[in-house]
Coordinates of C-alpha atoms in Angstrom, one line a residue:
M1 CA 178.6 94.8 38.8
P2 CA 180.5 97.3 36.7
L3 CA 177.2 98.5 35.2
L4 CA 176.5 100.2 38.5
H5 CA 179.2 102.7 37.8
E6 CA 177.4 104.0 34.7
R7 CA 176.4 107.5 34.9
L8 CA 173.0 106.7 33.3
T9 CA 170.8 106.5 36.4
F10 CA 168.1 104.7 34.5
L11 CA 170.3 101.8 33.6
S12 CA 171.5 101.5 37.2
H13 CA 168.0 101.7 38.3
V14 CA 166.9 98.8 36.0
F15 CA 170.0 96.7 36.9
I16 CA 169.2 96.6 40.6
I17 CA 165.8 95.3 39.8
C18 CA 167.2 92.7 37.5
F19 CA 169.7 91.7 40.2
T20 CA 166.9 91.0 42.6
Q21 CA 165.2 88.8 40.1
L22 CA 168.4 86.8 39.7
L23 CA 167.9 85.5 43.2
S24 CA 165.1 83.2 42.0
I25 CA 167.7 81.5 39.8
D26 CA 170.9 81.7 41.9
P27 CA 170.3 82.6 45.6
E28 CA 174.1 82.7 46.4
P29 CA 175.1 86.2 45.2
S30 CA 175.8 88.6 48.0
G31 CA 174.1 92.0 48.1
V32 CA 176.8 93.8 50.1
G33 CA 178.2 95.4 46.9
L34 CA 174.9 97.2 46.4
V35 CA 175.4 98.9 49.7
V36 CA 179.0 100.1 49.1
I37 CA 178.6 101.1 45.4
G38 CA 175.1 102.5 45.7
L39 CA 176.1 105.2 48.2
S40 CA 177.8 107.3 45.5
L41 CA 174.8 107.3 43.1
E42 CA 171.7 109.3 42.9
V43 CA 168.9 108.9 45.4
K44 CA 166.7 106.8 43.0
V45 CA 169.4 104.2 42.8
V46 CA 170.0 104.3 46.5
A47 CA 166.3 103.7 47.1
N48 CA 166.3 100.7 44.8
C49 CA 169.4 99.3 46.5
L50 CA 167.6 99.5 49.9
C51 CA 164.5 97.8 48.6
A52 CA 166.6 95.1 46.9
L53 CA 168.5 94.4 50.0
Q54 CA 165.4 94.2 52.1
E55 CA 164.0 91.7 49.7
I56 CA 167.2 89.7 49.8
W57 CA 167.1 89.6 53.6
G58 CA 163.5 88.6 53.6
L59 CA 164.6 85.5 51.6
E60 CA 167.8 84.7 53.4
A61 CA 167.6 86.1 56.9
T62 CA 166.6 82.9 58.5
K63 CA 169.0 80.7 56.6
S64 CA 172.2 82.7 55.9
E65 CA 174.7 84.1 58.3
E66 CA 176.0 86.2 55.5
A67 CA 172.7 88.0 55.2
A68 CA 172.7 88.7 58.9
T69 CA 176.2 90.2 58.6
E70 CA 175.1 92.4 55.7
R71 CA 172.2 93.6 57.8
E72 CA 174.5 94.7 60.6
T73 CA 176.6 96.5 58.1
L74 CA 173.7 98.4 56.7
L75 CA 172.4 99.3 60.1
S76 CA 175.6 100.9 61.2
K77 CA 175.5 104.5 62.5
P78 CA 177.5 106.1 59.5
L79 CA 175.2 104.6 56.9
I80 CA 172.0 105.5 58.8
Y81 CA 173.2 109.1 59.2
Y82 CA 174.1 109.2 55.5
L83 CA 170.6 108.2 54.6
L84 CA 169.0 110.7 57.0
N85 CA 171.2 113.6 55.8
R86 CA 170.0 113.0 52.2
F87 CA 166.5 112.2 53.4
K88 CA 164.7 115.1 51.8
E89 CA 166.2 114.3 48.4
F90 CA 164.3 111.1 48.2
S91 CA 160.9 110.7 46.7
E92 CA 157.9 110.0 49.0
W93 CA 158.1 106.3 48.2
A94 CA 161.8 106.2 48.9
Q95 CA 161.4 108.1 52.1
C96 CA 159.0 105.3 53.3
A97 CA 161.7 102.7 52.5
V98 CA 164.4 104.7 54.4
L99 CA 162.1 105.2 57.4
E100 CA 161.3 101.5 57.5
L101 CA 165.1 100.7 57.5
V102 CA 165.9 103.3 60.2
S103 CA 163.2 101.9 62.4
K104 CA 165.3 98.8 62.8
Y105 CA 168.3 100.8 63.9
V106 CA 169.1 100.8 67.7
P107 CA 170.5 104.2 68.8
S108 CA 173.3 104.2 71.3
D109 CA 171.8 106.8 73.7
S110 CA 168.9 109.1 74.3
D111 CA 170.7 112.1 72.7
E112 CA 170.9 110.2 69.4
I113 CA 167.2 109.4 69.6
F114 CA 166.3 113.1 70.1
D115 CA 168.6 114.1 67.2
M116 CA 166.8 111.7 64.9
M117 CA 163.4 112.7 66.0
N118 CA 164.2 116.4 65.6
L119 CA 165.5 115.8 62.1
L120 CA 162.3 114.0 61.1
E121 CA 159.6 115.9 63.0
D122 CA 158.6 117.9 60.0
R123 CA 157.6 114.6 58.2
L124 CA 154.6 114.5 60.6
Q125 CA 153.1 117.4 58.7
H126 CA 153.6 115.8 55.3
A127 CA 150.7 115.6 53.0
N128 CA 151.4 111.9 52.1
G129 CA 149.8 109.6 54.6
A130 CA 152.3 106.8 54.0
V131 CA 155.2 109.1 55.0
V132 CA 153.4 110.2 58.2
L133 CA 152.6 106.6 59.2
A134 CA 156.2 105.6 58.6
T135 CA 157.5 108.5 60.7
I136 CA 155.1 107.6 63.5
K137 CA 156.3 104.0 63.5
L138 CA 159.9 105.2 63.8
F139 CA 159.1 107.5 66.7
L140 CA 157.1 104.8 68.5
Q141 CA 159.9 102.3 68.1
L142 CA 162.6 104.7 69.2
T143 CA 160.9 105.6 72.4
L144 CA 159.6 102.2 73.6
S145 CA 162.2 102.2 76.4
M146 CA 161.4 105.7 77.5
A147 CA 157.9 105.7 79.0
D148 CA 157.5 109.5 79.5
I149 CA 158.8 110.3 76.1
H150 CA 156.6 107.6 74.6
Q151 CA 153.5 109.2 76.0
Q152 CA 154.5 112.5 74.6
V153 CA 154.9 110.9 71.2
Y154 CA 151.3 109.8 71.4
E155 CA 150.3 113.4 72.2
R156 CA 152.4 114.7 69.3
I157 CA 151.1 112.2 66.7
K158 CA 147.4 112.6 67.6
A159 CA 146.8 115.8 65.5
P160 CA 148.5 114.6 62.3
L161 CA 146.5 111.4 62.4
L162 CA 143.2 113.1 63.0
T163 CA 144.0 115.5 60.1
L164 CA 144.6 112.6 57.8
V165 CA 141.3 111.0 58.7
S166 CA 139.3 114.1 57.8
S167 CA 141.3 115.3 54.8
G168 CA 141.7 112.1 52.7
G169 CA 139.3 109.8 50.8
P170 CA 137.5 106.9 52.5
E171 CA 140.3 104.5 51.6
Q172 CA 142.9 106.6 53.4
S173 CA 140.6 107.3 56.3
Y174 CA 140.1 103.6 56.8
A175 CA 143.8 102.9 56.8
V176 CA 144.6 105.7 59.2
L177 CA 141.6 104.9 61.4
S178 CA 142.9 101.3 61.7
H179 CA 146.2 102.6 63.0
L180 CA 144.4 105.0 65.3
H181 CA 142.3 102.1 66.7
L182 CA 145.5 100.2 67.5
L183 CA 147.0 103.3 69.3
V184 CA 143.7 103.9 71.2
M185 CA 143.7 100.3 72.5
R186 CA 147.2 101.0 73.9
A187 CA 146.5 104.5 75.3
P188 CA 142.7 105.2 75.3
Y189 CA 143.0 108.1 77.8
I190 CA 145.0 110.2 75.4
F191 CA 142.2 110.1 72.7
S192 CA 139.2 110.2 75.0
A193 CA 138.7 113.9 74.7
D194 CA 138.6 113.7 70.9
Y195 CA 135.8 111.3 70.6
K196 CA 133.7 113.6 68.4
H197 CA 136.2 113.2 65.6
F198 CA 134.9 109.6 65.4
Y199 CA 131.3 110.5 64.9
C200 CA 130.0 109.1 61.6
Q201 CA 129.1 111.2 58.6
Y202 CA 126.1 110.4 56.4
N203 CA 128.1 110.1 53.2
E204 CA 130.8 107.8 54.5
P205 CA 130.9 104.2 53.3
F206 CA 129.9 101.5 55.8
Y207 CA 133.4 100.1 56.4
V208 CA 134.5 103.5 57.6
K209 CA 131.4 103.9 59.8
K210 CA 131.9 100.5 61.3
L211 CA 135.5 101.3 62.2
K212 CA 134.5 104.6 63.7
L213 CA 132.0 102.8 65.9
E214 CA 134.9 100.6 67.2
M215 CA 136.8 103.8 67.9
L216 CA 133.9 105.2 69.9
T217 CA 133.7 102.0 71.9
A218 CA 137.5 102.1 72.6
V219 CA 137.6 105.7 73.8
A220 CA 134.5 105.5 76.0
N221 CA 135.1 106.3 79.7
E222 CA 133.2 107.7 82.7
S223 CA 133.3 111.3 81.4
N224 CA 132.1 110.8 77.8
T225 CA 130.0 107.6 77.9
Y226 CA 126.7 109.5 78.1
E227 CA 127.4 111.6 74.9
I228 CA 128.8 108.6 73.0
V229 CA 125.8 106.3 73.9
T230 CA 123.4 109.1 72.9
E231 CA 125.1 109.4 69.5
L232 CA 125.0 105.6 69.1
C233 CA 121.3 105.5 69.9
E234 CA 120.7 107.9 67.0
Y235 CA 122.5 105.5 64.7
A236 CA 120.4 102.6 66.0
A237 CA 117.3 104.3 64.7
N238 CA 118.9 104.7 61.3
V239 CA 117.2 103.2 58.3
D240 CA 120.5 101.6 57.3
I241 CA 120.0 98.2 58.9
P242 CA 123.8 97.1 59.1
M243 CA 124.6 100.5 60.7
A244 CA 121.8 100.1 63.2
R245 CA 123.1 96.6 64.1
E246 CA 126.7 97.8 64.6
S247 CA 125.5 100.7 66.7
I248 CA 123.5 98.5 69.1
R249 CA 126.6 96.2 69.4
A250 CA 128.7 99.2 70.2
V251 CA 126.3 100.2 73.0
G252 CA 126.5 96.7 74.4
K253 CA 130.3 96.7 74.4
I254 CA 130.4 100.0 76.3
A255 CA 128.0 98.5 78.9
L256 CA 130.3 95.5 79.3
Q257 CA 133.1 97.9 80.1
Q258 CA 131.2 98.9 83.3
Y259 CA 130.7 102.5 82.2
D260 CA 127.3 104.0 83.3
V261 CA 125.6 100.6 83.2
N262 CA 122.4 101.9 84.7
A263 CA 121.7 104.3 81.9
I264 CA 122.9 101.9 79.2
V265 CA 120.6 99.1 80.3
D266 CA 117.6 101.5 80.1
R267 CA 118.6 102.5 76.6
L268 CA 118.9 98.9 75.5
L269 CA 115.5 98.0 76.9
Q270 CA 114.1 101.0 75.0
F271 CA 115.4 99.4 71.8
L272 CA 113.1 96.4 72.5
E273 CA 110.1 98.8 72.3
M274 CA 111.0 100.0 68.8
E275 CA 109.3 96.9 67.3
K276 CA 111.9 96.6 64.5
D277 CA 113.0 93.0 63.9
H278 CA 116.7 93.7 63.4
V279 CA 116.8 96.0 66.4
T280 CA 115.0 93.5 68.6
A281 CA 117.3 90.7 67.5
E282 CA 120.6 92.5 68.2
T283 CA 119.2 93.8 71.5
L284 CA 118.3 90.3 72.7
V285 CA 121.8 89.0 72.1
L286 CA 123.3 91.9 74.1
V287 CA 120.8 91.6 76.9
K288 CA 121.8 87.9 77.3
D289 CA 125.5 89.0 77.6
L290 CA 124.6 91.7 80.1
L291 CA 122.7 89.3 82.3
R292 CA 125.7 87.0 82.3
K293 CA 127.9 89.8 83.6
Y294 CA 125.3 91.7 85.6
P295 CA 122.9 89.2 87.1
Q296 CA 121.5 91.9 89.4
W297 CA 119.7 93.5 86.4
S298 CA 117.7 90.3 85.7
H299 CA 114.5 91.7 87.2
D300 CA 114.4 94.8 85.0
C301 CA 115.4 93.0 81.8
I302 CA 113.2 90.0 82.2
A303 CA 110.2 92.2 82.8
V304 CA 110.6 93.7 79.3
V305 CA 111.9 90.5 77.5
G306 CA 108.9 88.6 78.8
N307 CA 106.6 90.8 76.6
I308 CA 108.4 89.8 73.4
S309 CA 106.6 87.2 71.3
S310 CA 108.8 84.3 70.2
K311 CA 107.1 84.4 66.8
N312 CA 108.6 87.8 66.1
V313 CA 112.1 86.6 66.7
Q314 CA 113.4 84.7 63.6
E315 CA 117.2 85.2 63.6
P316 CA 119.0 82.2 65.1
K317 CA 121.3 84.0 67.5
A318 CA 118.5 86.2 68.8
K319 CA 116.1 83.2 69.1
A320 CA 118.9 81.3 71.0
A321 CA 119.4 84.3 73.3
L322 CA 115.6 84.4 74.1
I323 CA 115.5 80.7 74.7
W324 CA 118.5 81.0 77.0
M325 CA 116.7 83.6 79.1
L326 CA 113.6 81.5 79.2
G327 CA 115.5 78.6 80.7
E328 CA 117.8 80.6 83.0
Y329 CA 115.0 82.7 84.5
A330 CA 112.1 80.4 84.2
Q331 CA 111.1 81.1 87.8
D332 CA 110.7 84.8 87.0
M333 CA 108.9 84.5 83.6
Q334 CA 105.4 83.3 84.1
D335 CA 104.8 81.9 80.6
A336 CA 108.3 80.4 80.2
P337 CA 107.2 76.7 80.1
Y338 CA 104.4 77.4 77.6
V339 CA 106.6 79.5 75.3
L340 CA 109.2 76.6 75.3
E341 CA 106.4 74.1 74.6
S342 CA 105.3 76.1 71.6
L343 CA 108.8 76.2 70.3
I344 CA 109.2 72.5 70.7
E345 CA 106.0 71.9 68.8
N346 CA 107.8 73.6 65.8
W347 CA 111.0 71.6 66.2
E348 CA 110.9 70.1 62.7
E349 CA 110.6 73.6 61.2
E350 CA 113.7 75.0 63.1
N351 CA 116.7 74.8 60.8
S352 CA 119.4 76.1 63.2
A353 CA 121.2 73.5 65.3
E354 CA 122.2 76.2 67.7
V355 CA 118.6 77.1 68.5
R356 CA 117.7 73.4 69.0
L357 CA 120.7 72.9 71.3
H358 CA 119.6 75.9 73.4
L359 CA 116.0 74.7 73.4
L360 CA 117.1 71.3 74.8
T361 CA 119.1 72.9 77.6
A362 CA 116.4 75.6 78.4
V363 CA 113.6 73.1 78.7
V364 CA 115.7 70.9 81.1
K365 CA 116.5 74.0 83.3
C366 CA 112.9 75.0 83.3
F367 CA 111.9 71.4 84.4
F368 CA 114.2 71.7 87.4
R369 CA 112.4 74.9 88.5
R370 CA 108.8 74.2 87.4
P371 CA 108.5 70.4 86.9
P372 CA 104.8 69.9 86.6
E373 CA 104.3 72.5 83.9
T374 CA 107.4 71.4 81.9
Q375 CA 107.0 67.6 82.1
K376 CA 105.2 67.3 78.8
A377 CA 107.5 69.7 77.0
L378 CA 110.6 67.9 78.3
G379 CA 109.4 64.6 77.1
A380 CA 108.6 66.0 73.6
A381 CA 112.0 67.8 73.5
L382 CA 114.0 64.7 74.4
A383 CA 112.1 62.5 71.9
A384 CA 112.6 65.1 69.1
G385 CA 116.3 65.6 70.1
I386 CA 117.2 61.9 70.1
N387 CA 115.5 61.6 66.7
D388 CA 117.4 64.7 65.4
F389 CA 119.6 64.3 62.3
H390 CA 122.3 66.6 63.7
Q391 CA 124.9 64.8 65.7
D392 CA 125.4 67.4 68.4
V393 CA 121.7 67.8 69.0
H394 CA 121.2 64.0 69.1
D395 CA 124.1 63.5 71.5
R396 CA 123.0 66.2 73.9
A397 CA 119.4 64.9 74.0
L398 CA 120.7 61.4 74.7
L399 CA 123.0 62.8 77.5
Y400 CA 120.2 64.6 79.2
Y401 CA 117.9 61.6 78.9
R402 CA 120.6 59.3 80.6
L403 CA 121.3 61.9 83.3
L404 CA 117.6 62.3 84.1
Q405 CA 117.1 58.6 84.1
Y406 CA 120.1 58.1 86.4
N407 CA 119.3 60.7 89.0
V408 CA 117.4 64.0 88.7
F409 CA 119.4 65.8 91.4
I410 CA 122.7 64.9 89.8
A411 CA 121.4 66.0 86.5
E412 CA 120.5 69.4 87.9
R413 CA 124.0 69.8 89.3
V414 CA 125.4 69.0 85.9
V415 CA 123.1 71.0 83.7
N416 CA 122.3 73.9 86.0
P417 CA 125.1 74.4 88.5
P418 CA 125.6 77.6 90.5
K419 CA 127.1 80.3 88.3
Q420 CA 129.3 83.3 88.9
A421 CA 129.1 86.5 86.9
V422 CA 131.3 86.5 83.7
S423 CA 134.2 89.0 84.0
V424 CA 135.9 88.6 80.6
F425 CA 134.4 87.2 77.4
A426 CA 136.3 84.8 75.2
D427 CA 136.2 87.0 72.1
T428 CA 138.5 89.6 73.8
Q429 CA 141.8 89.7 71.9
S430 CA 144.9 88.7 73.9
S431 CA 147.5 91.3 74.8
E432 CA 150.2 89.2 73.1
I433 CA 148.4 89.5 69.8
K434 CA 148.0 93.2 70.2
D435 CA 151.7 93.6 70.9
R436 CA 152.5 91.5 67.9
I437 CA 150.3 93.8 65.7
F438 CA 152.0 96.9 67.2
D439 CA 155.4 95.5 66.2
E440 CA 154.1 95.4 62.6
F441 CA 152.8 99.0 62.6
N442 CA 152.3 100.6 59.2
S443 CA 151.5 97.3 57.5
L444 CA 148.4 95.2 56.5
S445 CA 148.5 93.6 59.9
V446 CA 147.0 96.7 61.4
V447 CA 144.3 96.9 58.8
Y448 CA 143.4 93.1 59.2
Q449 CA 143.8 93.4 63.0
K450 CA 145.9 90.2 63.1
P451 CA 149.6 89.4 62.9
S452 CA 151.0 88.8 59.5
Y453 CA 151.6 85.1 60.0
M454 CA 147.9 84.6 60.4
F455 CA 147.2 85.6 56.8
T456 CA 150.5 84.7 55.1
D457 CA 151.3 81.3 56.4
K458 CA 149.1 78.6 54.9
E459 CA 148.8 76.6 58.1
H460 CA 147.3 79.6 59.9
R461 CA 144.9 80.7 57.2
G462 CA 141.2 80.1 58.1
P463 CA 138.3 79.7 55.7
F464 CA 137.0 82.8 54.2
A465 CA 133.7 83.9 55.8
F466 CA 131.3 86.5 54.4
S467 CA 130.1 89.1 56.8
E468 CA 126.4 89.3 57.7
E469 CA 126.0 92.6 55.9
I470 CA 128.0 91.8 52.7
G471 CA 127.5 88.0 52.1
N472 CA 124.5 85.9 51.9
L473 CA 125.6 83.3 54.4
S474 CA 123.5 83.4 57.5
V475 CA 125.2 83.0 60.9
G476 CA 124.0 80.0 62.8
A477 CA 121.8 78.7 60.1
E478 CA 122.6 75.4 58.4
S479 CA 122.7 74.7 54.7
T480 CA 119.9 72.4 53.6
D481 CA 122.0 70.9 50.9
N482 CA 124.0 68.8 53.3
V483 CA 121.1 67.7 55.5
V484 CA 120.7 64.0 55.8
P485 CA 117.0 63.0 55.5
A486 CA 115.7 61.3 58.6
Q487 CA 114.3 58.4 56.7
R488 CA 117.8 57.5 55.4
I489 CA 119.3 57.1 58.8
E490 CA 120.3 53.5 59.5
A491 CA 122.0 53.7 62.9
N492 CA 120.3 52.4 66.0
D493 CA 120.1 54.3 69.3
K494 CA 120.4 50.9 71.1
D495 CA 124.0 50.8 69.8
L496 CA 124.7 54.1 71.5
L497 CA 123.5 52.7 74.8
L498 CA 125.8 49.7 74.7
S499 CA 129.2 49.4 76.3
T500 CA 132.4 49.0 74.3
S501 CA 132.4 45.3 74.4
D502 CA 128.8 45.0 73.4
K503 CA 129.4 47.3 70.5
E504 CA 132.2 45.1 69.2
E505 CA 129.9 42.1 69.3
S506 CA 127.1 43.9 67.4
K507 CA 129.4 45.2 64.6
G508 CA 129.3 41.9 62.8
S509 CA 125.6 42.0 62.2
S510 CA 125.4 45.7 61.2
H511 CA 126.2 47.1 57.8
N512 CA 126.8 50.8 57.2
D513 CA 128.4 51.9 54.0
S514 CA 128.8 55.6 54.8
A515 CA 131.6 57.1 56.8
Y516 CA 129.0 58.6 59.2
N517 CA 125.3 58.5 59.3
A518 CA 123.6 60.6 62.0
P519 CA 122.0 58.1 64.4
G520 CA 118.3 58.0 64.1
Y521 CA 115.5 57.2 66.5
D522 CA 114.5 53.7 65.8
G523 CA 111.1 53.8 67.5
S524 CA 112.1 52.0 70.7
L525 CA 111.6 55.1 72.7
A526 CA 108.7 56.3 70.6
A527 CA 106.8 53.1 71.4
S528 CA 106.1 54.6 74.8
S529 CA 104.4 57.9 75.0
Q530 CA 106.3 61.1 75.3
A531 CA 105.0 61.5 78.8
D532 CA 106.8 58.2 79.7
L533 CA 110.2 59.8 78.8
V534 CA 109.7 62.1 81.8
S535 CA 107.2 60.6 84.2
L536 CA 106.6 61.1 87.8
D537 CA 105.5 57.5 88.2
Y538 CA 108.3 55.1 89.0
K539 CA 107.8 52.1 86.7
P540 CA 111.1 50.1 86.6
T541 CA 111.5 47.7 83.7
P542 CA 113.4 44.5 84.1
N543 CA 115.3 44.9 80.8
V544 CA 116.9 48.3 81.4
P545 CA 117.1 49.2 85.1
S546 CA 117.9 52.8 85.8
A547 CA 120.7 51.9 88.1
T548 CA 122.8 50.4 85.3
F549 CA 123.3 53.8 83.6
A550 CA 126.5 54.9 85.2
I551 CA 128.1 58.3 84.3
D552 CA 131.3 56.5 83.1
D553 CA 129.2 54.5 80.6
L554 CA 128.1 57.7 79.0
L555 CA 131.5 57.8 77.4
G556 CA 131.2 54.3 76.1
L557 CA 134.0 53.0 78.3
G558 CA 132.1 49.9 79.3
L559 CA 133.0 50.5 83.0
P560 CA 130.8 48.7 85.6
A561 CA 128.0 50.8 87.1
T562 CA 127.6 51.2 90.7
A563 CA 124.3 50.2 92.2
T564 CA 122.1 52.9 93.5
P565 CA 119.5 52.5 96.3
P566 CA 115.9 52.1 95.1
P567 CA 114.1 55.4 94.9
S568 CA 111.5 56.3 97.4
P569 CA 107.8 56.3 96.2
P570 CA 106.6 59.6 94.8
V571 CA 104.9 62.0 97.1
L572 CA 102.9 63.7 94.4
K573 CA 101.2 62.1 91.5
L574 CA 99.8 64.2 88.6
N575 CA 96.6 63.7 86.7
T576 CA 97.8 63.4 83.1
K577 CA 94.4 64.2 81.7
A578 CA 93.8 67.4 83.7
A579 CA 92.6 70.4 81.7
L580 CA 93.1 73.9 83.2
E581 CA 93.8 77.4 81.9
P582 CA 97.4 78.5 82.5
N583 CA 96.3 81.4 84.8
A584 CA 94.1 79.1 86.9
F585 CA 96.8 76.5 87.1
Q586 CA 99.3 79.2 88.4
Q587 CA 96.9 80.2 91.2
K588 CA 96.3 76.6 92.3
W589 CA 100.0 75.8 92.1
R590 CA 100.9 78.6 94.4
Q591 CA 98.4 77.4 97.0
L592 CA 99.9 74.0 97.3
P593 CA 101.5 73.4 100.8
I594 CA 104.2 71.0 99.5
A595 CA 107.4 72.7 98.4
I596 CA 109.0 71.7 95.1
S597 CA 112.2 70.7 96.9
Q598 CA 110.3 68.0 98.8
V599 CA 109.0 66.3 95.8
H600 CA 110.9 63.2 94.7
F601 CA 110.9 62.6 90.9
T602 CA 111.7 59.3 89.2
F603 CA 111.9 58.3 85.6
S604 CA 110.7 55.3 83.8
T605 CA 112.3 54.0 80.6

């Protein structure tokens, strides 16, 4: 420690760095001497002392009571005032370190807060963005308990932040915009009048443009929505495909905020008329979300969506959205059963499990609304789904088959129950996470938009995922490298239909070397025609009576099934060999006096 008394600042400077490195060898030495002795030295040494102490506390704060005592010593009023009085002598880097330390100090009264803010107010005009952000963090922390003053701080820091966005390079603009975005999420009304500052420039990199679009979405309100959406629509027509996609998503987010929904829906429907694949794909996804929140717009949206050919929609998420609308609004879309049937015919060519899952659900929903037209498609979908190599698709198809076999009306209540409009979507970030990020202002947490523990602790780290614009990984599509060929599947669907006790008895005769083989379709169901999977003729078989398939047995619990009364004979019987044009069939179907609700449907195995 005597080396600290040397007049050669450089030696003292190096010694403090070396002292910090000694902690990796001997974590016991105390750093309190750095505080006392460093006060009489030059500002460079003082800055190094502060950084060394903060590193020491970072290593010992949760383990050592001595480290906590040292922190209280350093955060005392005399020492904080000493640092602030010499503040302008420090370098820009050292000023940031001092401001970070002062932000942890708790003033005794409001007068002390105002004195500190008046002393540091000129730092808001500093040319260095790091100093400005550190000062802003201090002001925000000091005024958290003073609501009126806290709002005035937002007004005061708005101009310096907007200046930094426009005056620096793209890297600085992105960092400052990230902090602005956090502030806008907490007080959007303060920045709503300055929305034009977030318009994109043609020469800005994509990551800056994307963040500006998020800013426009955050500041949108009743007074500026029309201007913002108009600007976003211009971006949607851009030749830059990633930019066009993000612009359409931004328009959809504003619509979900219930600002000028009428005009925004009209704009979105106009996107579908642009006949650009990427624009159509993004718009379909947004229209699906809009219909979930605003069901009253279904008539206008379905009228336009019904004119889109499914062959022109190739992206998995967009195709899944289109299929969802075909199933959800099958009664309003005249060609819905036939479009679904054409998609089922290309089942083997569809690589996305998400699309196949949506297709299964949509064709079942369509069957409940228009059974005669969907009977053949439903049988083909269930047969293909049960034979699918993907576990989720196979299980869902088997679930639907069992439900329909048990009772059609119960199946409808399970698959297509009455729905309420969605108020909040699951991807909305919780307020707790936002508050945690705000506490870590002026750090990477703001740039990453997640608390530090999510990207520093190993147990919270998630797998790295490429974005759609930068990486080559497609969202929703499956890699063909890991696909199990259908002919190699050895499992038997009959095992899946057994109870727990029956499965135990059958294990002795089965041999399966792999940890998991996707269950395959062994031909027991294919022996009968696809029409038999969903038939209007009741033909009970003695081997597998439909009443034995209880809902509890779907879980493989082996519980006894409750007997169901025999179904009544069918009122309507279809001619399976009939041949009619779709339009002629529609006309004849509407002329039938028998209501759909009066028809009793039964299923044969």
